[in-house]
Amino acid sequence: MLHWFKQLDRILRGEATRLSALRAGTIDLSVGGLVIVLIILGLLYGLCMGLFSVIASGGRNYAQLAATTIKVPALFFLTLLITFPSLYVFNALVGSRLAIHSVLRLLIAALGVMLAVLASLGTIVAFFSVSTSSYSFMILLNVVVFAISGFLGLLFLLQTLHRLSIAQHPEAIFESANYPPVESNTATTPPPLPPSTETAEPSAIGRVDNRMLGPHVRVVFRIWILVFSLVGAQMGWVLRPFIGNPNMAFTLFRHRESNFFEAVLHHLLHLLK
């Protein structure tokens, strides 16, 4: 299992997404092992997230703690299941050569970044759980934490897509002001990388060089990011409650009503009163 955590560490440090590691057109990782690590990280954050319901209820609401612990990893993997086909189709539309298994590995790696950030912020959520009694504040705090982890995970995904495109076919879908198109001598040998990118070792979310995706490609992936964000937010609403209102009886799922954005606005207005 330590090897699986080391894989996640390589992703976070950018070692698994260096250009030299992506020449095969995919991220080298053990999907099964990394999935287990992601489940563990999700469970850890779920424990921190559900701690508020136990403390606020005077130590009675352990059922909510158990439910929240399970729901956090479920939220991410259900969102992955729903959005994976759309990413593959969008990726194909812009002319990418990534196979379906490569797209799956990319999404799993992006989830790894999200859940690693989420779990790292779990102690902060646990601290506020034992130091505040405001249910609305805890709701908004967790929304902010999820937003931060989601933003960094999606940024990682986009930067890795950049690198995969450069590593496989430097002139494919990029607009370059500094480098002319690189011609390959054979049909099977990938063209050489520009000199400045061969030795660059950017972070996991850093840009390799100053080249930008074409305008149509940026639009396509920005649309997908919006879709992923909306699906993730609504999935969280469907699986609620996560924190658990200490003034309400425990329920595994609540009735469908309102939506995620109305609820966030309601708690924000309540907190500002």
mmCIF file of C-alpha atoms in Angstrom:
data_model
loop_
_atom_site.group_PDB
_atom_site.id
_atom_site.type_symbol
_atom_site.label_atom_id
_atom_site.label_comp_id
_atom_site.label_asym_id
_atom_site.label_seq_id
_atom_site.Cartn_x
_atom_site.Cartn_y
_atom_site.Cartn_z
ATOM 1 C CA MET A 1 0.000 0.000 0.000
ATOM 2 C CA LEU A 2 2.938 2.317 0.619
ATOM 3 C CA HIS A 3 3.767 2.010 -3.081
ATOM 4 C CA TRP A 4 0.292 3.327 -3.959
ATOM 5 C CA PHE A 5 0.755 6.365 -1.725
ATOM 6 C CA LYS A 6 4.122 6.959 -3.399
ATOM 7 C CA GLN A 7 2.324 7.003 -6.731
ATOM 8 C CA LEU A 8 0.057 9.752 -5.447
ATOM 9 C CA ASP A 9 3.091 11.631 -4.168
ATOM 10 C CA ARG A 10 4.658 11.435 -7.655
ATOM 11 C CA ILE A 11 1.474 12.908 -9.117
ATOM 12 C CA LEU A 12 1.414 15.756 -6.595
ATOM 13 C CA ARG A 13 5.091 16.572 -7.191
ATOM 14 C CA GLY A 14 4.651 16.528 -10.969
ATOM 15 C CA GLU A 15 7.053 13.618 -11.462
ATOM 16 C CA ALA A 16 4.375 11.385 -13.016
ATOM 17 C CA THR A 17 3.367 14.081 -15.505
ATOM 18 C CA ARG A 18 6.759 15.203 -16.809
ATOM 19 C CA LEU A 19 7.001 15.210 -20.588
ATOM 20 C CA SER A 20 9.489 12.349 -20.544
ATOM 21 C CA ALA A 21 6.995 10.239 -18.553
ATOM 22 C CA LEU A 22 4.097 10.984 -20.923
ATOM 23 C CA ARG A 23 5.696 10.013 -24.248
ATOM 24 C CA ALA A 24 3.664 6.773 -24.255
ATOM 25 C CA GLY A 25 0.479 8.859 -24.276
ATOM 26 C CA THR A 26 -0.733 7.971 -20.799
ATOM 27 C CA ILE A 27 0.067 8.434 -17.104
ATOM 28 C CA ASP A 28 1.990 5.526 -15.630
ATOM 29 C CA LEU A 29 0.042 4.546 -12.527
ATOM 30 C CA SER A 30 -1.732 1.587 -10.961
ATOM 31 C CA VAL A 31 -5.415 2.486 -11.282
ATOM 32 C CA GLY A 32 -6.592 -0.111 -8.767
ATOM 33 C CA GLY A 33 -4.033 0.870 -6.154
ATOM 34 C CA LEU A 34 -4.636 4.583 -6.565
ATOM 35 C CA VAL A 35 -8.409 4.066 -6.298
ATOM 36 C CA ILE A 36 -7.880 2.410 -2.901
ATOM 37 C CA VAL A 37 -5.761 5.380 -1.784
ATOM 38 C CA LEU A 38 -8.471 7.792 -2.952
ATOM 39 C CA ILE A 39 -11.133 5.898 -1.026
ATOM 40 C CA ILE A 40 -8.988 6.104 2.128
ATOM 41 C CA LEU A 41 -8.466 9.857 1.678
ATOM 42 C CA GLY A 42 -12.197 10.353 1.097
ATOM 43 C CA LEU A 43 -13.023 8.381 4.230
ATOM 44 C CA LEU A 44 -10.587 10.466 6.270
ATOM 45 C CA TYR A 45 -12.141 13.737 5.140
ATOM 46 C CA GLY A 46 -15.603 12.263 5.716
ATOM 47 C CA LEU A 47 -14.657 11.597 9.338
ATOM 48 C CA CYS A 48 -13.525 15.199 9.771
ATOM 49 C CA MET A 49 -16.621 16.513 8.028
ATOM 50 C CA GLY A 50 -19.041 14.412 10.067
ATOM 51 C CA LEU A 51 -17.410 15.269 13.375
ATOM 52 C CA PHE A 52 -19.555 18.403 13.706
ATOM 53 C CA SER A 53 -22.805 16.414 13.855
ATOM 54 C CA VAL A 54 -21.498 14.304 16.740
ATOM 55 C CA ILE A 55 -20.233 17.257 18.769
ATOM 56 C CA ALA A 56 -23.216 19.531 18.071
ATOM 57 C CA SER A 57 -25.661 16.763 19.035
ATOM 58 C CA GLY A 58 -23.889 16.096 22.313
ATOM 59 C CA GLY A 59 -22.356 12.822 21.195
ATOM 60 C CA ARG A 60 -25.565 11.239 19.897
ATOM 61 C CA ASN A 61 -25.350 11.470 16.117
ATOM 62 C CA TYR A 62 -22.809 8.772 15.285
ATOM 63 C CA ALA A 63 -25.036 7.501 12.482
ATOM 64 C CA GLN A 64 -24.470 10.776 10.623
ATOM 65 C CA LEU A 65 -20.724 10.454 11.149
ATOM 66 C CA ALA A 66 -20.737 6.989 9.590
ATOM 67 C CA ALA A 67 -22.928 8.122 6.687
ATOM 68 C CA THR A 68 -20.766 11.155 5.936
ATOM 69 C CA THR A 69 -17.597 9.072 6.016
ATOM 70 C CA ILE A 70 -18.971 6.843 3.260
ATOM 71 C CA LYS A 71 -20.639 9.602 1.233
ATOM 72 C CA VAL A 72 -17.498 11.671 0.567
ATOM 73 C CA PRO A 73 -15.671 9.070 -1.574
ATOM 74 C CA ALA A 74 -19.026 8.113 -3.133
ATOM 75 C CA LEU A 75 -19.537 11.734 -4.206
ATOM 76 C CA PHE A 76 -16.278 11.811 -6.161
ATOM 77 C CA PHE A 77 -16.570 8.418 -7.813
ATOM 78 C CA LEU A 78 -20.204 8.931 -8.830
ATOM 79 C CA THR A 79 -19.224 12.279 -10.359
ATOM 80 C CA LEU A 80 -16.378 10.507 -12.180
ATOM 81 C CA LEU A 81 -18.795 7.872 -13.489
ATOM 82 C CA ILE A 82 -21.202 10.494 -14.860
ATOM 83 C CA THR A 83 -18.650 12.864 -16.405
ATOM 84 C CA PHE A 84 -16.121 10.379 -17.799
ATOM 85 C CA PRO A 85 -17.946 9.712 -21.116
ATOM 86 C CA SER A 86 -18.274 13.449 -21.817
ATOM 87 C CA LEU A 87 -14.551 14.075 -21.233
ATOM 88 C CA TYR A 88 -13.626 11.283 -23.626
ATOM 89 C CA VAL A 89 -15.941 12.656 -26.342
ATOM 90 C CA PHE A 90 -14.769 16.248 -25.818
ATOM 91 C CA ASN A 91 -11.181 15.057 -25.921
ATOM 92 C CA ALA A 92 -11.795 13.225 -29.200
ATOM 93 C CA LEU A 93 -13.529 16.246 -30.738
ATOM 94 C CA VAL A 94 -10.418 18.417 -30.393
ATOM 95 C CA GLY A 95 -8.285 15.826 -32.173
ATOM 96 C CA SER A 96 -6.527 14.279 -29.182
ATOM 97 C CA ARG A 97 -4.966 10.844 -29.630
ATOM 98 C CA LEU A 98 -5.675 9.740 -26.058
ATOM 99 C CA ALA A 99 -7.260 6.299 -25.813
ATOM 100 C CA ILE A 100 -10.179 5.703 -23.477
ATOM 101 C CA HIS A 101 -7.960 4.045 -20.841
ATOM 102 C CA SER A 102 -5.612 7.058 -20.933
ATOM 103 C CA VAL A 103 -8.520 9.443 -20.338
ATOM 104 C CA LEU A 104 -9.638 7.270 -17.397
ATOM 105 C CA ARG A 105 -6.138 7.356 -15.879
ATOM 106 C CA LEU A 106 -6.046 11.118 -16.319
ATOM 107 C CA LEU A 107 -9.344 11.542 -14.471
ATOM 108 C CA ILE A 108 -8.251 9.188 -11.687
ATOM 109 C CA ALA A 109 -5.048 11.207 -11.292
ATOM 110 C CA ALA A 110 -7.077 14.441 -11.172
ATOM 111 C CA LEU A 111 -9.303 12.920 -8.486
ATOM 112 C CA GLY A 112 -6.111 12.045 -6.640
ATOM 113 C CA VAL A 113 -5.137 15.722 -6.551
ATOM 114 C CA MET A 114 -8.640 16.725 -5.424
ATOM 115 C CA LEU A 115 -8.856 14.193 -2.618
ATOM 116 C CA ALA A 116 -5.285 14.791 -1.475
ATOM 117 C CA VAL A 117 -6.028 18.519 -1.110
ATOM 118 C CA LEU A 118 -9.365 17.729 0.527
ATOM 119 C CA ALA A 119 -7.833 15.333 3.068
ATOM 120 C CA SER A 120 -5.023 17.806 3.841
ATOM 121 C CA LEU A 121 -7.665 20.386 4.782
ATOM 122 C CA GLY A 122 -9.597 17.886 6.875
ATOM 123 C CA THR A 123 -7.824 18.829 10.098
ATOM 124 C CA ILE A 124 -8.917 22.445 9.601
ATOM 125 C CA VAL A 125 -12.529 21.324 9.191
ATOM 126 C CA ALA A 126 -12.197 19.148 12.302
ATOM 127 C CA PHE A 127 -10.791 22.095 14.254
ATOM 128 C CA PHE A 128 -13.758 24.297 13.387
ATOM 129 C CA SER A 129 -16.105 21.396 14.130
ATOM 130 C CA VAL A 130 -15.002 21.413 17.771
ATOM 131 C CA SER A 131 -14.758 25.197 18.077
ATOM 132 C CA THR A 132 -18.043 26.451 16.578
ATOM 133 C CA SER A 133 -21.719 25.639 16.933
ATOM 134 C CA SER A 134 -22.843 27.372 13.714
ATOM 135 C CA TYR A 135 -24.328 24.891 11.279
ATOM 136 C CA SER A 136 -24.443 27.467 8.463
ATOM 137 C CA PHE A 137 -20.773 28.315 8.959
ATOM 138 C CA MET A 138 -19.785 24.645 8.707
ATOM 139 C CA ILE A 139 -21.818 24.253 5.525
ATOM 140 C CA LEU A 140 -20.081 27.214 3.891
ATOM 141 C CA LEU A 141 -16.656 26.175 5.169
ATOM 142 C CA ASN A 142 -17.020 22.768 3.551
ATOM 143 C CA VAL A 143 -18.272 24.325 0.312
ATOM 144 C CA VAL A 144 -15.109 26.472 0.206
ATOM 145 C CA VAL A 145 -12.882 23.467 0.938
ATOM 146 C CA PHE A 146 -14.512 21.398 -1.792
ATOM 147 C CA ALA A 147 -14.239 24.341 -4.221
ATOM 148 C CA ILE A 148 -10.499 24.711 -3.533
ATOM 149 C CA SER A 149 -9.814 21.007 -4.011
ATOM 150 C CA GLY A 150 -11.936 20.884 -7.159
ATOM 151 C CA PHE A 151 -10.229 23.925 -8.670
ATOM 152 C CA LEU A 152 -6.735 22.501 -8.099
ATOM 153 C CA GLY A 153 -7.745 19.074 -9.388
ATOM 154 C CA LEU A 154 -9.229 20.492 -12.588
ATOM 155 C CA LEU A 155 -6.215 22.765 -13.070
ATOM 156 C CA PHE A 156 -4.020 19.665 -12.830
ATOM 157 C CA LEU A 157 -6.196 17.918 -15.404
ATOM 158 C CA LEU A 158 -5.917 20.773 -17.901
ATOM 159 C CA GLN A 159 -2.154 21.145 -17.492
ATOM 160 C CA THR A 160 -1.686 17.401 -17.924
ATOM 161 C CA LEU A 161 -3.771 17.482 -21.096
ATOM 162 C CA HIS A 162 -1.393 20.216 -22.331
ATOM 163 C CA ARG A 163 1.611 18.046 -21.587
ATOM 164 C CA LEU A 164 0.137 14.905 -23.142
ATOM 165 C CA SER A 165 -0.539 16.821 -26.347
ATOM 166 C CA ILE A 166 3.005 18.236 -26.420
ATOM 167 C CA ALA A 167 4.628 14.904 -25.583
ATOM 168 C CA GLN A 168 2.731 12.994 -28.266
ATOM 169 C CA HIS A 169 2.468 15.572 -31.014
ATOM 170 C CA PRO A 170 3.949 19.012 -30.288
ATOM 171 C CA GLU A 171 2.318 20.770 -33.231
ATOM 172 C CA ALA A 172 -1.110 19.120 -32.924
ATOM 173 C CA ILE A 173 -3.461 21.611 -31.247
ATOM 174 C CA PHE A 174 -1.218 24.326 -29.901
ATOM 175 C CA GLU A 175 -0.527 27.858 -30.995
ATOM 176 C CA SER A 176 3.135 28.605 -30.509
ATOM 177 C CA ALA A 177 4.741 31.994 -30.782
ATOM 178 C CA ASN A 178 8.258 30.756 -30.023
ATOM 179 C CA TYR A 179 8.447 27.390 -31.753
ATOM 180 C CA PRO A 180 7.715 26.473 -35.397
ATOM 181 C CA PRO A 181 5.974 23.161 -36.136
ATOM 182 C CA VAL A 182 8.285 20.192 -35.696
ATOM 183 C CA GLU A 183 8.376 17.679 -38.544
ATOM 184 C CA SER A 184 8.946 14.006 -37.917
ATOM 185 C CA ASN A 185 11.159 11.903 -40.191
ATOM 186 C CA THR A 186 9.033 8.780 -39.816
ATOM 187 C CA ALA A 187 5.371 8.012 -39.410
ATOM 188 C CA THR A 188 5.899 6.019 -36.240
ATOM 189 C CA THR A 189 8.499 8.015 -34.306
ATOM 190 C CA PRO A 190 7.107 10.870 -32.177
ATOM 191 C CA PRO A 191 8.625 14.241 -33.120
ATOM 192 C CA PRO A 192 11.295 15.602 -30.760
ATOM 193 C CA LEU A 193 10.254 18.018 -28.058
ATOM 194 C CA PRO A 194 11.390 21.666 -28.197
ATOM 195 C CA PRO A 195 14.687 22.189 -26.330
ATOM 196 C CA SER A 196 13.108 24.299 -23.579
ATOM 197 C CA THR A 197 10.585 21.587 -22.707
ATOM 198 C CA GLU A 198 12.960 18.630 -22.646
ATOM 199 C CA THR A 199 14.674 19.802 -19.459
ATOM 200 C CA ALA A 200 11.806 21.682 -17.819
ATOM 201 C CA GLU A 201 10.481 20.190 -14.598
ATOM 202 C CA PRO A 202 7.385 22.219 -13.697
ATOM 203 C CA SER A 203 5.094 21.475 -10.786
ATOM 204 C CA ALA A 204 2.019 19.309 -11.201
ATOM 205 C CA ILE A 205 -0.114 22.356 -12.023
ATOM 206 C CA GLY A 206 2.566 24.470 -13.725
ATOM 207 C CA ARG A 207 2.709 25.193 -17.455
ATOM 208 C CA VAL A 208 5.502 23.499 -19.352
ATOM 209 C CA ASP A 209 6.213 26.470 -21.614
ATOM 210 C CA ASN A 210 4.490 29.554 -22.984
ATOM 211 C CA ARG A 211 2.435 27.709 -25.554
ATOM 212 C CA MET A 212 -1.338 27.941 -25.284
ATOM 213 C CA LEU A 213 -4.147 25.667 -26.385
ATOM 214 C CA GLY A 214 -6.024 26.935 -29.417
ATOM 215 C CA PRO A 215 -9.147 29.047 -28.730
ATOM 216 C CA HIS A 216 -11.609 26.310 -29.768
ATOM 217 C CA VAL A 217 -9.829 23.770 -27.563
ATOM 218 C CA ARG A 218 -9.905 26.112 -24.569
ATOM 219 C CA VAL A 219 -13.632 26.676 -25.051
ATOM 220 C CA VAL A 220 -14.347 22.940 -25.274
ATOM 221 C CA PHE A 221 -12.482 22.091 -22.078
ATOM 222 C CA ARG A 222 -13.859 25.084 -20.197
ATOM 223 C CA ILE A 223 -17.336 23.820 -21.041
ATOM 224 C CA TRP A 224 -16.388 20.389 -19.693
ATOM 225 C CA ILE A 225 -15.006 21.904 -16.483
ATOM 226 C CA LEU A 226 -18.304 23.735 -16.029
ATOM 227 C CA VAL A 227 -20.191 20.477 -16.606
ATOM 228 C CA PHE A 228 -17.997 18.629 -14.088
ATOM 229 C CA SER A 229 -18.471 21.365 -11.489
ATOM 230 C CA LEU A 230 -22.250 21.425 -11.910
ATOM 231 C CA VAL A 231 -22.519 17.641 -11.751
ATOM 232 C CA GLY A 232 -20.319 17.512 -8.643
ATOM 233 C CA ALA A 233 -22.327 20.236 -6.904
ATOM 234 C CA GLN A 234 -25.664 18.624 -7.713
ATOM 235 C CA MET A 235 -24.365 15.179 -6.762
ATOM 236 C CA GLY A 236 -23.475 16.587 -3.364
ATOM 237 C CA TRP A 237 -27.022 17.928 -3.120
ATOM 238 C CA VAL A 238 -28.524 14.544 -4.042
ATOM 239 C CA LEU A 239 -26.407 12.721 -1.445
ATOM 240 C CA ARG A 240 -27.107 15.223 1.354
ATOM 241 C CA PRO A 241 -26.999 15.538 4.305
ATOM 242 C CA PHE A 242 -23.245 15.415 4.739
ATOM 243 C CA ILE A 243 -22.779 17.458 7.886
ATOM 244 C CA GLY A 244 -26.157 16.839 9.450
ATOM 245 C CA ASN A 245 -28.308 19.474 11.105
ATOM 246 C CA PRO A 246 -28.039 18.891 14.887
ATOM 247 C CA ASN A 247 -31.647 20.089 15.286
ATOM 248 C CA MET A 248 -33.036 17.453 12.929
ATOM 249 C CA ALA A 249 -33.369 13.686 13.251
ATOM 250 C CA PHE A 250 -30.870 11.587 11.338
ATOM 251 C CA THR A 251 -31.810 10.615 7.807
ATOM 252 C CA LEU A 252 -29.599 8.956 5.236
ATOM 253 C CA PHE A 253 -30.982 11.030 2.346
ATOM 254 C CA ARG A 254 -33.289 13.998 2.285
ATOM 255 C CA HIS A 255 -36.199 14.635 -0.052
ATOM 256 C CA ARG A 256 -35.476 16.311 -3.381
ATOM 257 C CA GLU A 257 -36.160 20.003 -3.046
ATOM 258 C CA SER A 258 -34.562 23.309 -3.989
ATOM 259 C CA ASN A 259 -30.968 22.968 -5.293
ATOM 260 C CA PHE A 260 -27.357 23.316 -4.211
ATOM 261 C CA PHE A 261 -26.986 26.989 -5.111
ATOM 262 C CA GLU A 262 -30.167 28.108 -3.355
ATOM 263 C CA ALA A 263 -29.079 26.256 -0.228
ATOM 264 C CA VAL A 264 -25.635 27.909 -0.229
ATOM 265 C CA LEU A 265 -27.232 31.344 -0.644
ATOM 266 C CA HIS A 266 -29.665 30.581 2.191
ATOM 267 C CA HIS A 267 -26.855 29.631 4.598
ATOM 268 C CA LEU A 268 -24.798 32.643 3.551
ATOM 269 C CA LEU A 269 -27.677 35.027 4.269
ATOM 270 C CA HIS A 270 -28.350 33.261 7.576
ATOM 271 C CA LEU A 271 -24.706 33.634 8.574
ATOM 272 C CA LEU A 272 -24.696 37.347 7.705
ATOM 273 C CA LYS A 273 -27.751 38.160 9.805
#
